[in-house]
C-alpha cells in the first residue's frame, strides 16, 4: 500500500495540471453580430410548391387507404369515382381528380396543377 502512494500522487498531480492547462470554454453564446452572420449563411426556406405532391400511401388489408398529399393525411376510399382522391386496389397509384381531368400519380411524384376550389382532397361531395 505504501508503494502505491507515490504513484497515486503522481497521477493526481498529472490530472490537476491537465485540468489547469485546458482552455476555458469562453462565451457560450455568440454576439448579436455573429448570430446575424450565422443566420445569413443558413439556407433559406424552399418556396411553397404550387403543385400536388403525393408523399405516401398506406393501404390496409380491408381496402381502406390513407394518402399523404402535400404533407397532410387524407382518407381515400378505394376506386371511388368523382372528385377527390381514389386509390387503385393493390397498387401504388393514386388518382387525383381535378375539375378538368383525372391524373394518375405515384408516391413521390408531383403534378403541376394546383388544387382549386372545385377539388376536394379525400372527401366526397354528399348529395
Short mmCIF file of N, CA and C in Angstrom, two decimals, residues 19-110:
data_model
loop_
_atom_site.label_atom_id
_atom_site.label_comp_id
_atom_site.label_asym_id
_atom_site.label_seq_id
_atom_site.Cartn_x
_atom_site.Cartn_y
_atom_site.Cartn_z
N UNK A 19 -5.97 19.64 -16.06
CA UNK A 19 -7.21 20.41 -15.94
C UNK A 19 -6.90 21.90 -15.95
N UNK A 20 -5.80 22.31 -15.36
CA UNK A 20 -5.45 23.72 -15.32
C UNK A 20 -5.01 24.21 -16.70
N UNK A 21 -4.38 23.36 -17.49
CA UNK A 21 -3.88 23.76 -18.80
C UNK A 21 -4.97 23.78 -19.86
N UNK A 22 -6.13 23.20 -19.58
CA UNK A 22 -7.20 23.16 -20.58
C UNK A 22 -7.72 24.57 -20.85
N UNK A 23 -8.12 24.81 -22.11
CA UNK A 23 -8.66 26.11 -22.48
C UNK A 23 -10.01 26.33 -21.82
N UNK A 24 -10.28 27.54 -21.39
CA UNK A 24 -11.61 27.80 -20.83
C UNK A 24 -12.66 27.75 -21.94
N UNK A 25 -13.89 27.52 -21.57
CA UNK A 25 -14.97 27.43 -22.54
C UNK A 25 -15.25 28.75 -23.23
N UNK A 26 -15.01 29.83 -22.55
CA UNK A 26 -15.31 31.12 -23.17
C UNK A 26 -16.81 31.39 -23.14
N UNK A 27 -17.26 32.22 -24.05
CA UNK A 27 -18.68 32.56 -24.10
C UNK A 27 -19.45 31.42 -24.72
N UNK A 28 -20.57 31.12 -24.14
CA UNK A 28 -21.40 30.05 -24.67
C UNK A 28 -22.20 30.54 -25.87
N UNK A 29 -22.64 31.78 -25.84
CA UNK A 29 -23.44 32.33 -26.92
C UNK A 29 -22.63 33.35 -27.71
N UNK A 30 -23.00 33.53 -28.96
CA UNK A 30 -22.32 34.48 -29.83
C UNK A 30 -22.84 35.89 -29.60
N UNK A 31 -22.09 36.85 -30.11
CA UNK A 31 -22.55 38.23 -30.05
C UNK A 31 -23.69 38.40 -31.05
N UNK A 32 -24.49 39.46 -30.94
CA UNK A 32 -25.58 39.66 -31.91
C UNK A 32 -25.09 39.73 -33.35
N UNK A 33 -23.93 40.32 -33.58
CA UNK A 33 -23.39 40.40 -34.94
C UNK A 33 -23.04 39.02 -35.48
N UNK A 34 -22.44 38.18 -34.62
CA UNK A 34 -22.09 36.83 -35.04
C UNK A 34 -23.35 36.00 -35.32
N UNK A 35 -24.38 36.18 -34.52
CA UNK A 35 -25.63 35.45 -34.75
C UNK A 35 -26.26 35.86 -36.07
N UNK A 36 -26.23 37.15 -36.39
CA UNK A 36 -26.78 37.62 -37.67
C UNK A 36 -25.99 37.04 -38.84
N UNK A 37 -24.67 36.97 -38.71
CA UNK A 37 -23.84 36.39 -39.78
C UNK A 37 -24.17 34.91 -39.96
N UNK A 38 -24.38 34.19 -38.86
CA UNK A 38 -24.75 32.78 -38.96
C UNK A 38 -26.12 32.61 -39.62
N UNK A 39 -27.07 33.49 -39.30
CA UNK A 39 -28.40 33.42 -39.91
C UNK A 39 -28.33 33.67 -41.41
N UNK A 40 -27.47 34.58 -41.85
CA UNK A 40 -27.33 34.86 -43.28
C UNK A 40 -26.75 33.66 -44.03
N UNK A 41 -25.88 32.89 -43.38
CA UNK A 41 -25.27 31.72 -44.01
C UNK A 41 -26.23 30.53 -44.07
N UNK A 42 -27.24 30.53 -43.22
CA UNK A 42 -28.19 29.42 -43.18
C UNK A 42 -29.00 29.36 -44.47
N UNK A 43 -29.25 28.16 -45.01
CA UNK A 43 -30.03 28.08 -46.25
C UNK A 43 -31.45 28.59 -46.04
N UNK A 44 -31.95 29.29 -47.04
CA UNK A 44 -33.29 29.85 -46.96
C UNK A 44 -34.33 28.75 -47.17
N UNK A 45 -35.52 28.98 -46.67
CA UNK A 45 -36.61 28.01 -46.82
C UNK A 45 -36.99 27.89 -48.29
N UNK A 46 -37.36 26.69 -48.68
CA UNK A 46 -37.76 26.45 -50.06
C UNK A 46 -39.10 27.14 -50.32
N UNK A 47 -39.29 27.65 -51.52
CA UNK A 47 -40.57 28.29 -51.82
C UNK A 47 -41.70 27.26 -51.78
N UNK A 48 -42.89 27.68 -51.39
CA UNK A 48 -44.00 26.73 -51.32
C UNK A 48 -44.32 26.17 -52.70
N UNK A 49 -44.67 24.89 -52.72
CA UNK A 49 -44.99 24.26 -54.00
C UNK A 49 -46.40 24.64 -54.42
N UNK A 50 -46.58 24.79 -55.72
CA UNK A 50 -47.91 25.12 -56.23
C UNK A 50 -48.60 23.87 -56.75
N UNK A 51 -47.88 22.76 -56.81
CA UNK A 51 -48.46 21.53 -57.33
C UNK A 51 -48.98 20.63 -56.22
N UNK A 52 -49.29 19.42 -56.62
CA UNK A 52 -49.79 18.42 -55.69
C UNK A 52 -48.73 17.32 -55.63
N UNK A 53 -48.22 17.05 -54.42
CA UNK A 53 -47.22 16.02 -54.22
C UNK A 53 -47.83 14.90 -53.41
N UNK A 54 -47.73 13.68 -53.91
CA UNK A 54 -48.18 12.50 -53.16
C UNK A 54 -46.98 12.03 -52.36
N UNK A 55 -47.03 12.25 -51.03
CA UNK A 55 -45.91 11.92 -50.17
C UNK A 55 -45.91 10.47 -49.70
N UNK A 56 -47.08 9.86 -49.60
CA UNK A 56 -47.13 8.49 -49.10
C UNK A 56 -48.50 7.88 -49.27
N UNK A 57 -48.54 6.56 -49.13
CA UNK A 57 -49.79 5.81 -49.29
C UNK A 57 -49.72 4.59 -48.38
N UNK A 58 -50.73 4.42 -47.55
CA UNK A 58 -50.86 3.22 -46.72
C UNK A 58 -52.19 2.59 -47.07
N UNK A 59 -52.14 1.32 -47.48
CA UNK A 59 -53.36 0.62 -47.87
C UNK A 59 -53.50 -0.60 -46.97
N UNK A 60 -54.60 -0.64 -46.21
CA UNK A 60 -54.84 -1.73 -45.28
C UNK A 60 -55.43 -2.93 -46.02
N UNK A 61 -55.42 -4.07 -45.35
CA UNK A 61 -55.93 -5.29 -45.97
C UNK A 61 -57.44 -5.24 -46.17
N UNK A 62 -58.14 -4.40 -45.41
CA UNK A 62 -59.60 -4.30 -45.58
C UNK A 62 -59.98 -3.34 -46.71
N UNK A 63 -59.00 -2.78 -47.41
CA UNK A 63 -59.27 -1.91 -48.54
C UNK A 63 -59.22 -0.43 -48.23
N UNK A 64 -59.29 -0.05 -46.95
CA UNK A 64 -59.22 1.37 -46.60
C UNK A 64 -57.79 1.86 -46.81
N UNK A 65 -57.68 3.10 -47.22
CA UNK A 65 -56.35 3.65 -47.51
C UNK A 65 -56.25 5.07 -46.97
N UNK A 66 -55.02 5.48 -46.70
CA UNK A 66 -54.71 6.85 -46.32
C UNK A 66 -53.62 7.34 -47.26
N UNK A 67 -53.83 8.52 -47.82
CA UNK A 67 -52.87 9.10 -48.76
C UNK A 67 -52.36 10.40 -48.15
N UNK A 68 -51.03 10.60 -48.21
CA UNK A 68 -50.44 11.85 -47.75
C UNK A 68 -50.19 12.72 -48.96
N UNK A 69 -50.88 13.85 -49.01
CA UNK A 69 -50.73 14.79 -50.11
C UNK A 69 -50.27 16.12 -49.53
N UNK A 70 -49.16 16.62 -50.04
CA UNK A 70 -48.55 17.86 -49.56
C UNK A 70 -48.37 17.82 -48.05
N UNK A 71 -47.98 16.65 -47.52
CA UNK A 71 -47.68 16.51 -46.10
C UNK A 71 -48.89 16.34 -45.20
N UNK A 72 -50.09 16.23 -45.74
CA UNK A 72 -51.31 16.09 -44.95
C UNK A 72 -51.98 14.76 -45.27
N UNK A 73 -52.41 14.04 -44.24
CA UNK A 73 -53.07 12.74 -44.44
C UNK A 73 -54.52 12.95 -44.84
N UNK A 74 -54.97 12.16 -45.83
CA UNK A 74 -56.35 12.20 -46.31
C UNK A 74 -56.86 10.77 -46.42
N UNK A 75 -58.05 10.47 -45.87
CA UNK A 75 -58.62 9.14 -46.10
C UNK A 75 -59.03 9.03 -47.56
N UNK A 76 -58.75 7.89 -48.17
CA UNK A 76 -59.07 7.72 -49.59
C UNK A 76 -59.86 6.43 -49.78
N UNK A 77 -61.13 6.54 -50.11
CA UNK A 77 -61.88 5.32 -50.38
C UNK A 77 -61.38 4.69 -51.68
N UNK A 78 -61.25 3.36 -51.74
CA UNK A 78 -60.70 2.75 -52.95
C UNK A 78 -61.61 2.90 -54.15
N UNK A 79 -61.02 3.30 -55.25
CA UNK A 79 -61.67 3.46 -56.56
C UNK A 79 -63.07 4.04 -56.50
N UNK A 80 -63.21 5.17 -55.83
CA UNK A 80 -64.48 5.87 -55.80
C UNK A 80 -64.47 6.92 -56.91
N UNK A 81 -65.40 6.86 -57.82
CA UNK A 81 -65.41 7.86 -58.89
C UNK A 81 -65.84 9.22 -58.38
N UNK A 82 -65.51 10.25 -59.13
CA UNK A 82 -65.93 11.60 -58.76
C UNK A 82 -64.75 12.45 -58.37
N UNK A 83 -65.03 13.44 -57.56
CA UNK A 83 -63.99 14.39 -57.15
C UNK A 83 -63.13 13.79 -56.05
N UNK A 84 -61.93 14.28 -55.93
CA UNK A 84 -61.07 13.92 -54.81
C UNK A 84 -59.99 12.94 -55.18
N UNK A 85 -59.79 11.96 -54.29
CA UNK A 85 -58.70 11.01 -54.41
C UNK A 85 -59.27 9.61 -54.50
N UNK A 86 -58.71 8.79 -55.34
CA UNK A 86 -59.06 7.38 -55.39
C UNK A 86 -57.77 6.58 -55.44
N UNK A 87 -57.77 5.43 -54.80
CA UNK A 87 -56.60 4.57 -54.77
C UNK A 87 -56.92 3.30 -55.54
N UNK A 88 -56.05 2.92 -56.47
CA UNK A 88 -56.23 1.67 -57.20
C UNK A 88 -55.98 0.51 -56.23
N UNK A 89 -56.87 -0.49 -56.20
CA UNK A 89 -56.64 -1.64 -55.32
C UNK A 89 -55.34 -2.35 -55.68
N UNK A 90 -54.59 -2.77 -54.67
CA UNK A 90 -53.32 -3.48 -54.84
C UNK A 90 -52.36 -2.72 -55.74
N UNK A 91 -52.28 -1.41 -55.55
CA UNK A 91 -51.42 -0.60 -56.41
C UNK A 91 -50.83 0.54 -55.60
N UNK A 92 -49.79 1.14 -56.14
CA UNK A 92 -49.21 2.32 -55.51
C UNK A 92 -49.61 3.57 -56.28
N UNK A 93 -50.65 3.45 -57.12
CA UNK A 93 -51.10 4.58 -57.93
C UNK A 93 -52.27 5.27 -57.24
N UNK A 94 -52.20 6.59 -57.21
CA UNK A 94 -53.27 7.41 -56.66
C UNK A 94 -53.86 8.20 -57.81
N UNK A 95 -55.18 8.24 -57.90
CA UNK A 95 -55.84 9.02 -58.94
C UNK A 95 -56.36 10.29 -58.29
N UNK A 96 -55.82 11.42 -58.72
CA UNK A 96 -56.26 12.72 -58.21
C UNK A 96 -57.17 13.31 -59.26
N UNK A 97 -58.40 13.62 -58.84
CA UNK A 97 -59.38 14.18 -59.77
C UNK A 97 -59.48 15.67 -59.57
N UNK A 98 -59.20 16.42 -60.62
CA UNK A 98 -59.36 17.87 -60.61
C UNK A 98 -60.63 18.18 -61.38
N UNK A 99 -61.10 19.41 -61.37
CA UNK A 99 -62.31 19.74 -62.12
C UNK A 99 -62.19 19.45 -63.61
N UNK A 100 -60.97 19.45 -64.15
CA UNK A 100 -60.82 19.28 -65.59
C UNK A 100 -60.30 17.90 -66.01
N UNK A 101 -59.66 17.16 -65.10
CA UNK A 101 -59.05 15.90 -65.53
C UNK A 101 -58.80 14.96 -64.36
N UNK A 102 -58.51 13.69 -64.69
CA UNK A 102 -58.06 12.70 -63.72
C UNK A 102 -56.59 12.45 -63.99
N UNK A 103 -55.79 12.48 -62.94
CA UNK A 103 -54.35 12.33 -63.10
C UNK A 103 -53.89 11.17 -62.23
N UNK A 104 -53.16 10.23 -62.83
CA UNK A 104 -52.56 9.11 -62.09
C UNK A 104 -51.20 9.56 -61.56
N UNK A 105 -51.01 9.41 -60.27
CA UNK A 105 -49.78 9.86 -59.62
C UNK A 105 -49.26 8.73 -58.75
N UNK A 106 -47.97 8.50 -58.81
CA UNK A 106 -47.33 7.52 -57.93
C UNK A 106 -46.71 8.25 -56.75
N UNK A 107 -46.47 7.50 -55.68
CA UNK A 107 -45.89 8.09 -54.47
C UNK A 107 -44.54 8.69 -54.82
N UNK A 108 -44.33 9.93 -54.38
CA UNK A 108 -43.10 10.65 -54.64
C UNK A 108 -43.18 11.60 -55.81
N UNK A 109 -44.22 11.49 -56.62
CA UNK A 109 -44.36 12.36 -57.78
C UNK A 109 -45.12 13.63 -57.43
N UNK A 110 -44.85 14.68 -58.19
CA UNK A 110 -45.55 15.95 -58.06
C UNK A 110 -46.19 16.28 -59.39
#
